[in-house]
């Protein structure tokens, strides 16, 4: 569960990216975060995986106040959360397999367990036959699927995605959507910031709209609501 | 830490070194030069103890008595000198005893042949005076010169000069060595910085998936420590060889001027290996710490 109580995010340059956000996301939910660019969507997401601390207010992840978490315990918080970005953040010199294995190695998973888990994750995203390919040999959609495999391989309770389809054509975007939906069906909470009107309006999930740092709309089965 | 993880950290450290091989090479070189100089310093510092002991013995001065001084007067004079402040010992050495002493110390056949006891003995009567230590010997010399029946005082100044120059040398090496150690640490931190920059994407992903801070740092510590380690091996080897040569040369040379009683090879080998390895690895890890604190934002 993710909770925000009267959360403000003010950057050192004085910009108020979030202004008094109150939100609760239950375990197993699928949530779209929409809004014009500069509205504060990425800031909202960054607070969840503790990339940024709230300036005031409280962010709770499964009841844990992220602001109070000691620096050395942050890694353990992050293991509960898989993060996916618009630009994939894959390591260019490593194969799809190695990119996913890298995430398990980083959290000191025993070597014996690495191979079966990486293969399982890549199979889930439909890349069993492209394991040895370098990112440069994969399409954008495939690269994003590798990055999703990396995000889920450690079995986190949450997947947080910041415009994961932002660089993809409609067809690949839909593939990624179906994949995230499937991951959500398996019990993982998914929070996704997006500009993709078609997807939001078709999937009919919970929609949180942010404008100028304020939650202006929060409805189950909502629509995108912007003309862009 | 799991054995898999340890193996991985070493592999990553190795990868970092190979990737920046020229920079690593320069850093290893800087460490090697630093430790070479440090090693010379260690050799001096360890030997200095025994050198000063030797110098302490050689600081004694020979007080040459005038010819007309009788044996009784000489004995009285000896007692008097013994009573002076800062004098450890004073011993009367007659002409004839002098011949024995010279013959004992000197093996030069031509010279000892012309040296005989009795009528033809051209050596003077003298009193051998040992001051408490090197620093007071000048004062003792002045005091003795003021007494009656003294022809001259032959002070072995060379000992004190040697001691002074050894101390000066030691200080120069120390300052030089510290400067070089800083330079070496800086070079290492620079190599580590390059590795950190080359790995910034990997580090970003590691942070993202929840790698612990230590997991991220370890390879850089190992890389620095390893550069320090490799930089230690060469100076240890060279210094031990040179020292062994020295020990052989000095113990095999002339016996009488045994001013440098050098510390044995086995002891020195231990001092050098332990101190150079320790300092080398310390410089390496210190260099890593500098870079990790500045460039590794976790
Ligand atoms: N690190 C930062 N430092 C300063 N200002 C920032 C930073 N990140 C974002 N902002 C500002 O905060 C506001 C919200 O940005 P962001 O959360 O990225 O919005 P969105 O993802 O909806 O486009 C913008 O005005 C942006 O310029
Ligand atoms: Mg954004």
Coordinates of C-alpha atoms in Angstrom, one line a residue, chain A:
Chain A
X1 CA 0.0 0.0 0.0
X2 CA 1.2 3.5 -0.8
X3 CA -0.1 6.5 1.1
X4 CA 0.6 10.2 0.8
X5 CA -0.6 12.6 3.4
X6 CA -0.4 16.3 2.6
X7 CA 2.8 15.8 0.7
X8 CA 4.7 18.8 -0.6
X9 CA 7.7 18.7 -2.9
X10 CA 9.6 21.9 -3.2
X11 CA 12.9 21.7 -5.1
X12 CA 15.9 23.8 -4.0
X13 CA 15.2 26.3 -6.8
X14 CA 11.9 27.1 -5.2
X15 CA 9.6 25.2 -7.7
X16 CA 6.7 23.7 -5.9
X17 CA 6.3 20.4 -7.9
X18 CA 3.7 18.9 -5.5
X19 CA 1.4 20.9 -3.3
X20 CA -0.5 19.0 -0.7
X21 CA -1.1 15.6 -2.2
X22 CA -3.3 13.1 -0.4
X23 CA -3.6 9.7 -2.0
X24 CA -4.0 6.1 -1.1
X25 CA -3.1 3.3 -3.5
X26 CA -4.1 -0.2 -2.3
X27 CA -2.2 -3.4 -2.9
X28 CA -3.1 -4.9 -6.2
X29 CA -4.4 -1.7 -7.8
X30 CA -3.6 -0.4 -11.3
X31 CA -3.3 3.3 -11.4
X32 CA -2.7 5.8 -14.2
X33 CA -1.2 9.2 -13.3
X34 CA -2.0 11.8 -16.0
X35 CA -1.6 15.5 -16.4
X36 CA 0.2 18.1 -18.6
X37 CA 3.9 18.0 -18.6
X38 CA 5.5 19.9 -15.7
X39 CA 2.4 19.0 -13.6
X40 CA 4.4 17.0 -11.1
X41 CA 3.9 13.4 -12.3
X42 CA 7.5 12.4 -12.2
X43 CA 8.0 14.0 -8.8
X44 CA 5.0 12.0 -7.5
X45 CA 6.6 8.8 -8.8
X46 CA 10.1 9.7 -7.5
X47 CA 8.7 10.1 -4.0
X48 CA 7.5 6.5 -4.1
X49 CA 10.8 4.9 -4.7
X50 CA 12.6 7.4 -2.5
X51 CA 14.5 9.0 -5.2
X52 CA 13.3 12.3 -3.7
X53 CA 12.2 13.0 -0.1
X54 CA 9.0 14.9 0.5
X55 CA 9.7 18.5 1.7
X56 CA 6.7 18.1 4.1
X57 CA 4.0 15.6 4.7
X58 CA 4.3 11.8 4.9
X59 CA 4.9 9.1 2.3
X60 CA 4.2 5.6 3.5
X61 CA 5.1 2.4 1.6
X62 CA 3.5 -0.6 3.3
X63 CA 3.2 1.5 6.4
X64 CA 6.9 2.6 6.4
X65 CA 7.6 6.3 6.4
X66 CA 10.1 6.7 3.7
X67 CA 11.4 10.0 5.1
X68 CA 12.4 8.2 8.3
X69 CA 14.2 5.3 6.6
X70 CA 17.9 5.5 7.3
X71 CA 20.1 5.9 4.3
X72 CA 21.6 2.5 4.6
X73 CA 18.1 0.9 4.6
X74 CA 16.9 2.6 1.5
X75 CA 18.2 -0.3 -0.7
X76 CA 15.8 -2.6 1.2
X77 CA 12.9 -0.3 0.5
X78 CA 13.9 -0.2 -3.2
X79 CA 13.9 -4.0 -3.5
X80 CA 10.1 -3.9 -2.9
X81 CA 9.6 -1.6 -5.9
X82 CA 10.4 -2.2 -9.5
X83 CA 11.0 1.0 -11.6
X84 CA 10.5 1.3 -15.3
X85 CA 11.5 4.4 -17.3
X86 CA 10.8 5.9 -20.7
X87 CA 14.4 5.5 -21.7
X88 CA 14.7 1.9 -20.4
X89 CA 18.1 2.4 -18.7
X90 CA 19.5 -0.8 -20.0
X91 CA 23.3 -1.4 -19.9
X92 CA 24.4 -1.2 -23.5
X93 CA 27.3 -3.6 -23.3
X94 CA 25.3 -6.4 -21.7
X95 CA 22.9 -8.9 -23.3
X96 CA 19.2 -8.9 -22.4
X97 CA 20.0 -11.9 -20.1
X98 CA 22.9 -10.1 -18.4
X99 CA 20.9 -6.9 -17.9
X100 CA 18.3 -8.9 -16.0
X101 CA 20.8 -11.0 -14.1
X102 CA 22.7 -7.8 -13.1
X103 CA 19.7 -6.8 -11.0
X104 CA 19.7 -10.1 -9.1
X105 CA 23.5 -10.0 -8.7
X106 CA 23.1 -6.5 -7.2
X107 CA 20.9 -7.8 -4.4
X108 CA 23.2 -10.7 -3.8
X109 CA 20.9 -13.5 -4.9
X110 CA 22.8 -16.8 -4.8
X111 CA 24.3 -17.6 -8.2
X112 CA 22.5 -20.9 -8.5
X113 CA 19.1 -19.1 -8.4
X114 CA 20.0 -16.5 -11.0
X115 CA 19.7 -18.4 -14.2
X116 CA 16.2 -19.9 -13.6
X117 CA 14.9 -16.6 -12.4
X118 CA 16.2 -14.6 -15.3
X119 CA 14.9 -17.1 -17.8
X120 CA 11.5 -17.0 -16.1
X121 CA 11.3 -13.2 -16.2
X122 CA 12.4 -13.0 -19.8
X123 CA 9.8 -15.7 -20.7
X124 CA 7.1 -13.7 -19.0
X125 CA 7.9 -10.7 -21.1
X126 CA 8.1 -12.8 -24.2
X127 CA 11.8 -12.6 -24.9
X128 CA 12.9 -16.2 -24.4
X129 CA 14.4 -16.3 -27.8
X130 CA 16.2 -12.9 -27.6
X131 CA 18.2 -13.5 -24.4
X132 CA 21.6 -13.1 -25.9
X133 CA 20.8 -10.0 -27.9
X134 CA 22.4 -6.7 -27.0
X135 CA 20.0 -3.7 -26.4
X136 CA 21.2 -2.2 -29.7
X137 CA 20.0 -5.3 -31.5
X138 CA 16.5 -5.0 -30.0
X139 CA 13.5 -2.8 -30.9
X140 CA 12.3 -0.1 -28.5
X141 CA 9.4 -2.3 -27.5
X142 CA 11.8 -5.3 -26.8
X143 CA 14.1 -3.1 -24.8
X144 CA 11.3 -1.9 -22.7
X145 CA 10.3 -5.5 -22.1
X146 CA 13.8 -6.3 -21.0
X147 CA 13.6 -3.4 -18.5
X148 CA 10.3 -4.7 -17.2
X149 CA 11.8 -8.1 -16.8
X150 CA 14.6 -6.5 -14.8
X151 CA 12.0 -4.7 -12.7
X152 CA 10.0 -7.8 -11.8
X153 CA 12.8 -10.4 -11.5
X154 CA 13.2 -9.6 -7.8
X155 CA 9.4 -10.1 -7.2
X156 CA 8.6 -6.6 -6.0
X157 CA 5.2 -5.8 -4.7
X158 CA 5.1 -2.6 -6.8
X159 CA 5.9 -1.6 -10.4
X160 CA 6.3 2.1 -10.8
X161 CA 6.6 3.2 -14.4
X162 CA 7.2 6.8 -15.6
X163 CA 5.9 7.1 -19.2
X164 CA 7.0 3.6 -20.2
X165 CA 5.4 3.9 -23.6
X166 CA 6.7 7.5 -24.2
X167 CA 9.2 6.4 -26.9
X168 CA 7.2 3.6 -28.5
X169 CA 4.8 3.4 -31.4
X170 CA 1.2 2.5 -30.7
X171 CA 1.6 -1.2 -31.4
X172 CA 4.6 -1.6 -29.1
X173 CA 2.8 0.6 -26.5
X174 CA -0.1 -1.8 -26.5
X175 CA 2.2 -4.8 -26.0
X176 CA 3.8 -3.1 -23.0
X177 CA 0.3 -2.3 -21.6
X178 CA -0.9 -5.9 -21.9
X179 CA 2.3 -7.0 -20.2
X180 CA 1.8 -4.5 -17.3
X181 CA -1.8 -5.6 -17.0
X182 CA -0.7 -9.2 -16.8
X183 CA 1.8 -8.4 -14.1
X184 CA -0.9 -6.6 -12.2
X185 CA -3.2 -9.6 -12.5
X186 CA -0.6 -11.6 -10.7
X187 CA -1.0 -9.3 -7.7
X188 CA 1.6 -6.6 -8.3
X189 CA 0.5 -3.0 -7.7
X190 CA 1.2 -0.9 -10.8
X191 CA 1.5 2.9 -10.9
X192 CA 2.1 4.4 -14.3
X193 CA 2.5 8.0 -15.4
X194 CA 1.5 8.4 -19.0
X195 CA 0.6 10.8 -21.8
X196 CA -1.1 8.0 -23.8
X197 CA -4.8 9.1 -24.1
X198 CA -5.8 6.1 -26.2
X199 CA -4.5 3.6 -23.7
X200 CA -6.0 5.3 -20.6
X201 CA -9.4 5.7 -22.3
X202 CA -9.4 2.0 -23.4
X203 CA -8.1 0.3 -20.3
X204 CA -10.5 2.1 -17.9
X205 CA -8.4 1.9 -14.7
X206 CA -8.2 4.2 -11.8
X207 CA -6.9 7.6 -13.1
X208 CA -5.2 10.2 -10.9
X209 CA -4.9 13.6 -12.6
X210 CA -2.3 16.1 -11.4
X211 CA -2.2 19.7 -12.4
X212 CA 0.3 22.2 -11.1
X213 CA 1.2 19.9 -8.2
X214 CA -2.4 19.3 -7.1
X215 CA -4.5 16.2 -7.5
X216 CA -7.5 17.6 -9.5
X217 CA -9.2 14.3 -10.2
X218 CA -9.1 10.7 -8.9
X219 CA -11.6 8.3 -10.3
X220 CA -12.0 4.6 -10.8
X221 CA -12.5 3.7 -14.4
X222 CA -11.6 7.2 -15.4
X223 CA -10.6 8.8 -18.7
X224 CA -7.5 10.6 -19.8
X225 CA -9.3 13.9 -19.9
X226 CA -6.9 16.1 -21.9
X227 CA -6.7 17.0 -25.6
X228 CA -3.0 16.5 -26.5

